[in-house]
C-alpha atoms as one frame of an Amber mdcrd trajectory, in Angstrom:
protein
 108.913  93.199 186.743 110.691  96.516 187.447 109.557 100.109 187.934 110.047
 100.572 184.212 108.083  97.517 183.120 108.476  93.795 182.489 111.605  92.267
 180.945 111.119  88.944 179.126 113.357  86.871 176.838 112.367  83.672 175.028
 114.635  81.419 172.949 114.015  78.633 170.434 116.678  76.492 168.750 115.687
  73.872 166.160 118.072  71.248 164.775 117.757  67.916 162.933 117.151  64.955
 165.230 118.953  62.459 162.968 115.742  60.544 162.239 114.181  62.832 159.642
 112.537  65.122 162.189 113.428  68.301 164.049 114.492  68.497 167.691 114.131
  71.520 169.973 117.172  71.439 172.276 116.333  74.973 173.457 112.738  75.973
 174.196 112.971  78.564 176.909 110.298  81.180 177.639 109.669  83.402 180.627
 106.962  85.681 181.977 104.623  86.756 179.177 106.535  84.752 176.543 105.621
  81.152 177.331 106.563  78.567 174.682 104.748  75.280 174.097 105.715  72.512
 171.705 102.712  71.169 169.784 102.180  68.109 167.597 104.799  67.873 164.835
 103.896  67.659 161.163 106.207  65.383 159.189 109.766  66.534 159.789 108.657
  69.952 161.022 108.675  70.952 164.699 105.851  73.232 165.839 105.922  75.793
 168.645 103.157  77.990 170.013 103.822  81.297 171.786 101.322  81.560 174.631
 100.755  84.953 176.240 100.957  84.233 179.974 100.396  87.891 180.936  98.805
  91.007 179.470 100.977  93.155 177.283 103.223  94.472 176.136 102.413  97.442
 178.371 104.174 100.803 178.500 107.812 100.333 179.488 107.894  96.567 178.815
 110.790  94.996 176.902 110.185  91.664 175.166 112.774  89.740 173.109 112.144
  86.508 171.219 115.042  84.684 169.504 114.590  81.731 167.150 117.377  79.840
 165.383 116.854  77.112 162.786 119.957  75.063 162.037 120.864  73.411 158.739
 118.365  70.695 157.781 115.803  71.638 160.462 112.232  72.794 159.864 110.322
  74.949 162.348 106.790  76.381 162.430 106.028  79.059 165.039 102.564  80.458
 165.715 100.796  82.116 168.641  97.774  81.070 170.637  96.027  84.452 170.398
  96.491  88.007 169.210  99.040  90.184 171.002  97.479  93.376 172.396  99.632
  96.430 173.055  98.120  98.271 176.045  98.891 101.420 177.994 100.681 100.781
 181.272 101.600 102.499 184.518 105.247 102.785 183.496 106.105 105.707 181.252
 107.652 105.363 177.828 107.130 103.086 174.865 107.083  99.315 175.024 109.414
  97.283 172.796 108.940  93.865 171.271 111.959  92.576 169.352 112.013  89.380
 167.294 115.295  87.944 166.023 115.197  85.083 163.512 118.247  83.163 162.261
 117.817  80.477 159.599 120.900  78.585 158.461 121.571  77.437 154.909 119.255
  74.454 154.348 116.933  75.386 157.219 113.258  76.332 156.917 111.144  78.588
 159.141 107.444  79.425 159.027 106.864  82.421 161.315 103.089  82.894 161.478
 101.937  84.658 164.666  98.443  86.025 165.180  97.691  89.725 164.829  99.246
  92.522 166.839  96.530  94.915 168.049  97.399  98.494 168.971  94.913  99.481
 171.677  94.072 103.101 172.386  96.643 104.864 174.550  99.414 102.314 173.914
 102.873 103.058 172.499 104.768 100.123 170.995 107.894  99.816 168.875 108.218
  96.349 167.371 111.136  95.103 165.305 111.573  91.875 163.384 115.013  91.021
 162.000 115.592  87.866 159.964 119.066  86.614 158.963 119.082  83.782 156.423
 121.742  81.641 154.822 121.910  81.477 151.020 119.834  78.291 150.794 117.409
  78.999 153.651 113.625  79.120 153.320 111.283  81.482 155.114 107.576  82.278
 155.279 107.003  85.281 157.538 103.680  86.967 158.176 103.090  90.189 160.095
  99.648  91.665 160.752  98.847  94.861 162.646  95.364  96.015 163.664  94.926
  99.650 164.655  92.565  99.781 167.611  90.001  97.390 168.991  86.396  97.615
 167.791  85.180 101.210 167.887  88.481 102.421 169.399  91.148 104.822 168.168
  94.575 103.169 167.883  97.634 103.750 169.998 101.022 104.642 168.574 102.559
 101.691 166.710 105.894 101.634 164.912 106.943  98.447 163.142 110.292  97.766
 161.470 110.977  94.658 159.374 114.486  93.786 158.163 115.410  90.691 156.148
 118.933  89.708 155.068 119.924  86.760 152.869 123.568  85.614 152.765 124.608
  88.903 154.361 122.695  91.034 151.843 119.765  93.205 152.891 116.718  92.403
 150.739 114.133  94.313 152.801 114.314  97.080 155.402 111.077  98.978 155.967
 109.412 100.853 158.804 105.815 101.984 159.273 104.549 104.258 162.042 100.831
 104.752 162.693  98.588 106.383 165.258  98.865 109.512 167.423 102.234 111.229
 167.033 103.171 109.313 163.880 104.454 111.290 160.869 101.672 112.929 158.881
 100.099 110.981 156.049 100.058 107.539 157.640  96.264 107.390 157.255  96.245
 109.000 153.820  95.806 107.485 150.343  99.528 106.739 149.926  99.712 104.539
 153.036  96.637 103.043 154.753  93.916 104.962 152.899  91.611 104.811 155.897
  92.042 101.079 156.511  92.698  99.815 160.023  94.554  96.554 159.284  97.915
  96.306 157.529 100.151  93.329 156.922 103.129  91.868 155.109 104.041  88.432
 153.870 107.676  87.656 153.080 108.480  84.428 151.242 112.068  83.375 150.570
 112.926  80.350 148.473 116.210  79.578 146.670 114.342  78.882 143.412 113.076
  82.490 143.313 116.642  83.627 142.505 116.376  82.127 139.017 112.657  82.601
 138.390 111.130  85.295 140.592 107.372  85.831 140.521 106.330  88.909 138.545
 105.197  92.080 140.305 101.428  92.433 140.292  98.391  93.655 142.156  96.399
  91.079 144.089  92.941  92.615 144.065  92.450  96.256 145.017  94.389  96.403
 148.274  97.339  94.020 148.043 100.493  93.971 145.934 103.211  91.420 145.274
 106.741  92.719 144.676 109.848  90.602 143.982 112.835  91.676 146.084 116.520
  91.491 145.350 117.622  87.890 145.690 115.295  84.917 146.239 112.585  86.901
 148.043 109.031  88.153 147.525 107.056  90.717 149.540 103.269  90.908 149.658
 101.851  94.055 151.271  98.136  94.416 152.038  95.647  96.669 153.792  92.079
  95.822 154.769  89.202  97.227 156.822  89.595  94.515 159.483  91.738  91.618
 160.636  89.621  88.966 158.928  89.886  90.656 155.552  93.640  91.084 155.957
  94.179  87.413 156.812  92.149  86.387 153.790  94.306  88.503 151.459  97.587
  87.163 152.833  96.369  83.553 152.822  95.300  83.878 149.186  98.696  85.332
 148.280 100.525  82.472 150.003  98.391  79.938 148.153  99.206  81.569 144.821
 102.910  81.600 145.604 102.764  77.911 146.474 101.189  77.216 143.076 103.908
  79.251 141.365 102.635  79.303 137.804  99.927  81.996 138.139 102.467  84.532
 139.383 105.451  84.095 137.095 104.052  86.208 134.290 104.007  83.417 131.707
């Protein structure tokens, strides 16, 4: 820890083990970003991010890198929600996630919610680089404030590239000091939980799911290339998770979403 906050860097590398499974030759976490391997499922390796300290706090800088090599399968979750809190150090906190999935690799990135507590200031970025034949399921969920609490300032940027082509680059800023309108009918409409689900599969390039509403507060939109984005808002974290889980189930079924 420094006068300007905590610096932490965690790294994961997944590669085939030659026996039909996935090895983790690099599983290196530090400080608040502790990594634990959990029981594998089939040929998929599973990793849990365990928060060993509070945060991110003001002035903290967290970086998490994950690389999935060709033929490997990796599932990453977190043991609990991440809570952005105000800290003694001045300035915003940053939490950067960098994902790299090679052609023929598969990554499920499914952390728990990020909660923006009152008085906090966090800028979080997620950048995913995928090969042409890579597969990805990525879920992001943000909750604005704890129960009965006004939120802090939260800015979230999500960028996804497939075979060097940008298929998604979006940023949302909420809370005190954010651009006007973030809580209006065109953005959150008074809701306090917002989330995205990105699903990338090579077969979507030839037969993408059709754009459609999923209930009153979620929408599915095909992106350029083999990618789909589901965006949702909800009054609370439980409702948001339910919407995104239902969308993922429908995408797995395929037929109900292809417009035929």
